[in-house]
Short mmCIF file of C-alpha atoms and ligand atoms in Angstrom, two decimals:
data_model
loop_
_atom_site.label_atom_id
_atom_site.label_comp_id
_atom_site.label_asym_id
_atom_site.label_seq_id
_atom_site.Cartn_x
_atom_site.Cartn_y
_atom_site.Cartn_z
CA MET A 13 10.68 -17.37 16.42
CA SER A 14 9.74 -15.23 19.40
CA TRP A 15 9.99 -11.46 19.19
CA GLU A 16 9.91 -8.95 22.01
CA LYS A 17 8.49 -5.52 21.32
CA GLY A 18 10.90 -2.67 22.05
CA GLU A 19 10.39 1.10 22.17
CA GLN A 20 8.06 3.00 19.84
CA LEU A 21 10.13 4.63 17.10
CA TYR A 22 7.38 6.33 15.11
CA GLU A 23 3.64 6.79 15.02
CA GLY A 24 2.19 7.37 11.56
CA LYS A 25 -1.36 7.80 10.31
CA ALA A 26 -2.03 4.09 9.92
CA LYS A 27 0.73 2.28 11.81
CA ARG A 28 2.94 2.42 14.88
CA ILE A 29 6.53 1.30 14.41
CA PHE A 30 8.49 -0.30 17.25
CA SER A 31 11.99 -1.67 17.59
CA VAL A 32 12.48 -5.37 18.41
CA LYS A 33 14.56 -6.12 21.49
CA GLY A 34 17.99 -7.51 20.66
CA LYS A 35 17.48 -7.16 16.88
CA ASN A 36 18.76 -4.24 14.86
CA ASP A 37 17.65 -5.29 11.43
CA VAL A 38 13.88 -5.73 11.96
CA LEU A 39 10.86 -3.65 13.00
CA TRP A 40 7.55 -4.40 14.69
CA GLN A 41 4.70 -2.73 12.78
CA ASP A 42 1.28 -2.38 14.47
CA PHE A 43 -1.69 -1.60 12.23
CA LYS A 44 -3.99 1.06 13.70
CA ASP A 45 -7.75 1.35 13.41
CA GLN A 46 -7.40 4.95 12.26
CA LEU A 47 -8.55 6.09 8.82
CA THR A 48 -7.26 9.37 7.39
CA ALA A 49 -7.77 11.24 4.14
CA PHE A 50 -6.85 14.57 2.51
CA ASN A 51 -3.48 14.73 4.25
CA ALA A 52 -5.07 13.79 7.60
CA GLN A 53 -7.63 16.63 7.55
CA LYS A 54 -10.30 13.94 7.77
CA VAL A 55 -9.75 11.40 10.56
CA GLU A 56 -11.91 8.59 11.96
CA GLN A 57 -11.46 5.49 14.09
CA LEU A 58 -12.85 2.29 12.62
CA SER A 59 -12.69 -0.63 14.99
CA GLY A 60 -11.25 -3.73 13.28
CA LYS A 61 -9.76 -1.87 10.30
CA GLY A 62 -6.18 -2.45 11.48
CA LEU A 63 -6.80 -6.17 11.75
CA LEU A 64 -8.25 -6.39 8.22
CA ASN A 65 -5.44 -4.33 6.66
CA CYS A 66 -2.83 -6.40 8.48
CA LYS A 67 -4.34 -9.67 7.20
CA ILE A 68 -4.75 -8.33 3.67
CA THR A 69 -1.18 -6.95 3.59
CA THR A 70 0.18 -10.24 4.93
CA LEU A 71 -1.56 -12.29 2.25
CA ILE A 72 -0.47 -9.91 -0.51
CA PHE A 73 3.15 -9.76 0.67
CA LYS A 74 3.35 -13.57 0.95
CA TYR A 75 1.93 -13.79 -2.59
CA MET A 76 4.45 -11.21 -3.85
CA GLN A 77 7.35 -13.09 -2.24
CA GLY A 78 6.06 -16.36 -3.68
CA ASN A 79 6.16 -14.73 -7.11
CA GLY A 80 9.67 -13.33 -6.94
CA VAL A 81 9.05 -9.81 -5.62
CA PRO A 82 11.44 -9.06 -2.73
CA THR A 83 9.53 -7.59 0.24
CA HIS A 84 10.20 -6.55 3.84
CA PHE A 85 7.77 -9.16 5.24
CA VAL A 86 9.27 -11.50 7.86
CA GLU A 87 6.44 -12.85 10.04
CA SER A 88 2.94 -12.09 11.35
CA ILE A 89 2.65 -11.36 15.08
CA GLY A 90 -0.88 -11.82 16.34
CA GLU A 91 -3.68 -10.28 14.27
CA THR A 92 -2.62 -6.66 13.92
CA ALA A 93 1.16 -6.69 13.71
CA LEU A 94 4.00 -7.75 11.44
CA ILE A 95 7.71 -8.20 11.86
CA THR A 96 9.45 -6.68 8.85
CA LYS A 97 13.00 -6.06 7.75
CA LYS A 98 14.11 -2.57 8.67
CA LEU A 99 14.55 -0.57 5.48
CA ASP A 100 16.07 2.74 4.58
CA MET A 101 12.86 4.08 3.01
CA ILE A 102 12.99 6.05 -0.24
CA ALA A 103 10.81 9.16 0.22
CA LEU A 104 8.60 8.32 -2.75
CA GLU A 105 5.01 7.22 -3.00
CA VAL A 106 4.94 5.18 -6.18
CA VAL A 107 1.48 5.10 -7.75
CA VAL A 108 0.48 2.75 -10.57
CA ARG A 109 -2.77 3.33 -12.45
CA ASN A 110 -4.70 0.99 -14.75
CA VAL A 111 -7.84 3.12 -14.85
CA LEU A 112 -7.90 6.89 -14.43
CA ALA A 113 -9.33 8.00 -11.08
CA GLY A 114 -8.55 10.34 -8.21
CA SER A 115 -5.96 13.10 -8.48
CA THR A 116 -4.75 12.45 -12.05
CA ALA A 117 -8.29 12.23 -13.49
CA LYS A 118 -9.12 15.49 -11.70
CA LYS A 119 -5.93 17.23 -12.81
CA PHE A 120 -6.62 16.58 -16.50
CA GLY A 121 -10.40 17.03 -16.31
CA ILE A 122 -10.99 13.44 -17.40
CA GLU A 123 -13.98 11.52 -16.11
CA GLU A 124 -13.13 8.87 -13.54
CA GLY A 125 -13.16 5.33 -14.92
CA LYS A 126 -11.24 5.74 -18.19
CA PRO A 127 -9.16 2.57 -18.75
CA LEU A 128 -5.56 3.29 -19.73
CA GLU A 129 -3.89 1.66 -22.74
CA LYS A 130 -0.87 0.88 -20.60
CA PRO A 131 -0.26 1.25 -16.88
CA LEU A 132 0.92 4.65 -15.73
CA VAL A 133 3.64 4.91 -13.07
CA GLU A 134 3.78 8.17 -11.10
CA PHE A 135 6.02 9.45 -8.30
CA TYR A 136 4.90 11.62 -5.40
CA TYR A 137 7.32 13.11 -2.87
CA LYS A 138 6.48 11.50 0.51
CA ASN A 139 6.38 14.60 2.65
CA ASP A 140 3.31 15.31 4.79
CA SER A 141 4.13 18.98 5.38
CA LEU A 142 4.25 19.57 1.61
CA GLY A 143 1.12 17.45 0.98
CA ASP A 144 2.93 14.69 -0.96
CA PRO A 145 3.36 16.65 -4.24
CA PHE A 146 3.68 14.96 -7.64
CA MET A 147 7.30 14.76 -8.78
CA SER A 148 9.05 13.87 -12.03
CA ASP A 149 11.91 11.33 -12.28
CA ASP A 150 14.34 14.21 -12.76
CA GLN A 151 13.04 15.96 -9.65
CA ALA A 152 13.55 12.73 -7.66
CA LEU A 153 17.14 12.65 -8.99
CA MET A 154 17.63 16.34 -8.21
CA LEU A 155 16.68 15.69 -4.56
CA LYS A 156 18.93 12.59 -4.60
CA LEU A 157 16.08 10.41 -3.34
CA ALA A 158 17.37 7.57 -5.50
CA SER A 159 20.04 6.85 -8.11
CA PRO A 160 19.17 6.69 -11.85
CA LYS A 161 19.49 2.86 -11.67
CA GLU A 162 17.18 2.73 -8.63
CA ILE A 163 14.59 4.93 -10.37
CA SER A 164 14.60 2.53 -13.29
CA ASP A 165 14.48 -0.54 -10.99
CA ILE A 166 11.63 0.99 -8.96
CA LYS A 167 9.53 1.42 -12.11
CA ILE A 168 10.20 -2.17 -13.19
CA LEU A 169 9.27 -3.39 -9.70
CA ALA A 170 6.10 -1.26 -9.63
CA LEU A 171 4.93 -2.69 -12.95
CA LYS A 172 5.64 -6.26 -11.80
CA VAL A 173 3.66 -5.61 -8.62
CA ASN A 174 0.87 -4.23 -10.80
CA ASP A 175 0.76 -7.35 -13.00
CA LEU A 176 0.70 -9.67 -9.99
CA LEU A 177 -1.77 -7.60 -8.00
CA SER A 178 -4.13 -7.23 -10.98
CA GLU A 179 -4.15 -11.03 -11.35
CA LEU A 180 -4.66 -11.57 -7.63
CA PHE A 181 -7.69 -9.27 -7.52
CA LYS A 182 -9.09 -10.43 -10.88
CA ALA A 183 -9.49 -13.91 -9.40
CA CYS A 184 -11.62 -12.24 -6.70
CA ASP A 185 -13.82 -10.40 -9.25
CA ILE A 186 -12.16 -7.13 -8.25
CA ARG A 187 -10.73 -4.59 -10.66
CA LEU A 188 -7.44 -3.03 -9.59
CA VAL A 189 -7.86 0.61 -10.59
CA ASP A 190 -4.72 2.02 -8.98
CA PHE A 191 -2.49 1.66 -5.93
CA LYS A 192 0.41 3.18 -4.03
CA ILE A 193 3.53 1.38 -2.86
CA GLU A 194 6.59 2.39 -0.88
CA ILE A 195 10.07 1.04 -1.42
CA GLY A 196 13.23 0.95 0.68
CA ARG A 197 16.78 -0.36 0.68
CA ASP A 198 17.91 -3.27 2.85
CA ALA A 199 21.31 -3.44 4.58
CA SER A 200 22.99 -4.54 1.34
CA GLY A 201 21.38 -1.75 -0.70
CA HIS A 202 18.85 -3.94 -2.51
CA ILE A 203 15.43 -2.38 -3.14
CA LEU A 204 12.49 -4.12 -1.46
CA LEU A 205 8.76 -3.57 -1.34
CA GLY A 206 7.93 -2.05 2.06
CA ASP A 207 5.00 -0.54 3.96
CA GLU A 208 1.57 -2.09 3.19
CA ILE A 209 -0.81 -2.96 0.36
CA SER A 210 -4.41 -2.77 1.53
CA PRO A 211 -7.74 -1.13 0.69
CA ASP A 212 -6.26 2.02 2.29
CA SER A 213 -3.65 2.21 -0.45
CA CYS A 214 -5.49 0.78 -3.50
CA ARG A 215 -8.60 1.59 -5.51
CA LEU A 216 -10.60 -1.60 -5.88
CA TRP A 217 -13.86 -1.80 -7.84
CA ASP A 218 -16.20 -4.78 -7.85
CA MET A 219 -16.01 -6.20 -11.40
CA LYS A 220 -19.73 -6.92 -11.61
CA THR A 221 -21.28 -3.91 -9.86
CA SER A 222 -18.42 -1.33 -10.06
CA GLU A 223 -18.99 -0.71 -6.38
CA LYS A 224 -15.99 0.85 -4.61
CA MET A 225 -14.31 -1.48 -2.09
CA ASP A 226 -11.54 0.80 -0.80
CA LYS A 227 -10.73 3.97 1.11
CA ASP A 228 -12.76 6.09 -1.34
CA ARG A 229 -15.77 4.86 0.68
CA PHE A 230 -14.35 6.87 3.59
CA ARG A 231 -13.01 9.79 1.53
CA ARG A 232 -16.36 10.25 -0.20
CA ASP A 233 -18.66 9.35 2.73
CA LEU A 234 -20.13 6.33 0.94
CA GLY A 235 -20.60 4.31 4.15
CA GLN A 236 -19.99 0.58 4.69
CA VAL A 237 -16.22 1.06 4.85
CA LYS A 238 -15.52 -1.86 7.17
CA GLU A 239 -18.00 -4.13 5.40
CA MET A 240 -16.20 -3.58 2.08
CA TYR A 241 -12.72 -4.11 3.56
CA GLN A 242 -14.11 -7.31 5.11
CA GLU A 243 -15.47 -8.38 1.71
CA VAL A 244 -12.06 -7.80 0.09
CA TRP A 245 -10.51 -10.01 2.79
CA ASN A 246 -13.21 -12.69 2.41
CA ARG A 247 -12.63 -12.95 -1.32
CA LEU A 248 -8.82 -12.97 -1.01
CA GLN A 249 -8.95 -15.62 1.67
CA LYS A 250 -11.29 -17.79 -0.38
CA ASN A 251 -9.35 -17.56 -3.65
CA TRP A 252 -5.78 -17.47 -2.34
CA SER A 253 -5.94 -19.71 0.73
CA GLN A 254 -2.36 -20.90 0.08
CA TYR A 255 -1.14 -17.45 1.17
CA VAL A 256 -3.28 -17.11 4.32
P1 LIG B 315 2.55 7.55 7.37
O1 LIG B 315 3.98 7.73 7.81
O2 LIG B 315 2.41 7.93 5.90
O3 LIG B 315 1.56 8.21 8.25
P2 LIG B 315 2.07 4.82 8.37
O4 LIG B 315 1.22 5.20 9.52
O5 LIG B 315 1.66 3.66 7.54
O6 LIG B 315 2.25 5.99 7.31
O7 LIG B 315 3.52 4.61 8.96
C1 LIG B 315 4.39 3.64 8.54
C2 LIG B 315 5.74 4.29 8.32
O8 LIG B 315 6.75 3.30 8.30
C3 LIG B 315 5.81 5.01 6.99
O9 LIG B 315 6.51 6.23 7.14
C4 LIG B 315 6.59 4.05 6.09
O10 LIG B 315 7.31 4.71 5.08
C5 LIG B 315 7.51 3.40 7.09
N1 LIG B 315 7.90 2.03 6.76
C6 LIG B 315 7.13 1.05 6.22
N2 LIG B 315 7.83 -0.10 6.09
C7 LIG B 315 9.07 0.15 6.57
C8 LIG B 315 10.25 -0.65 6.72
N3 LIG B 315 10.26 -1.93 6.36
N4 LIG B 315 11.34 -0.06 7.26
C9 LIG B 315 11.32 1.23 7.65
N5 LIG B 315 10.24 2.02 7.56
C10 LIG B 315 9.12 1.50 7.03
N1 LIG B 316 -2.62 6.72 -2.16
C1 LIG B 316 -2.16 6.32 -0.92
N2 LIG B 316 -1.59 7.22 -0.09
C2 LIG B 316 -1.45 8.54 -0.45
C3 LIG B 316 -1.93 8.95 -1.71
C4 LIG B 316 -2.51 8.01 -2.54
O1 LIG B 316 -2.25 5.14 -0.57
O2 LIG B 316 -0.89 9.32 0.35
C5 LIG B 316 -3.25 5.74 -3.06
C6 LIG B 316 -4.74 5.98 -3.23
O3 LIG B 316 -5.47 5.22 -2.28
C7 LIG B 316 -4.99 5.51 -4.63
C8 LIG B 316 -3.68 5.78 -5.36
O4 LIG B 316 -2.70 5.91 -4.36
O5 LIG B 316 -5.23 4.11 -4.64
C9 LIG B 316 -3.72 7.02 -6.22
O6 LIG B 316 -4.17 8.09 -5.45
P1 LIG B 316 -4.43 9.54 -6.10
O7 LIG B 316 -3.12 10.10 -6.57
O8 LIG B 316 -5.50 9.43 -7.13
O9 LIG B 316 -4.82 10.44 -4.90
P2 LIG B 316 -6.16 10.79 -4.15
O10 LIG B 316 -7.32 10.66 -5.06
O11 LIG B 316 -6.16 9.80 -3.05
O12 LIG B 316 -5.89 12.19 -3.74
#
């Protein structure tokens, strides 16, 4: 199918969103080379990052769809863009953790790297001006971000994504420490996995060396950011060629 890019609707930290001419139910999403951290206080351009995240997201979303997870993915357009269904996004960042790291480890004074007995699902309010604060289920209901049924369905979906993603990365000798997803409603009100899944939105540790292969390399000035994103892509491509 051929798609014609329309007007820019939104520019975010990692993507630009465009309309598609003559189509009301889809969006054109361009992946940017920009890296940001700490609520965009730290910003850098990394040539080729958008391309890698677009390829990684595409493979992961095809894999999710192939395994029964409904997603917004429609088609890849060139190397840095996707056509997706247009969703009514739920203003939640849904984080799933298998190993304690980052904000939750810090909050409870626990050393990074503690494996959890069962995966932890957390909600953050997606609101840049408030710094994406943690929120409870009841707070999400209070703000009417989602219905009680949707909250329950979102958690089930997040845990299914976690199982599938853990398996996907395990085959690549990568440990899935944690990740963030975003969810939205399609025109019939069904909840779908939206946005992206990439080394920008996951913590990925090499199973053999424990080396970080994700955005923490940028957050913590560890260097070799692009090389590690490339390595994640190389391993995914090699082990999951059916989804390339
Ligand atoms: P941010 O807004 O956090 O800076 P991005 O730069 O990644 O993030 O921008 C992408 C924006 O598009 C996000 O606000 C995200 O919630 C939204 N989005 C992602 N997928 C869809 C979709 N299928 N329909 C509508 N909006 C989407
Ligand atoms: N995350 C994300 N976007 C955000 C916040 C977090 O993609 O705005 C991802 C992050 O990369 C990590 C997981 O969600 O994989 C959990 O992040 P955490 O809450 O530990 O926050 P951080 O340490 O990034 O402050």
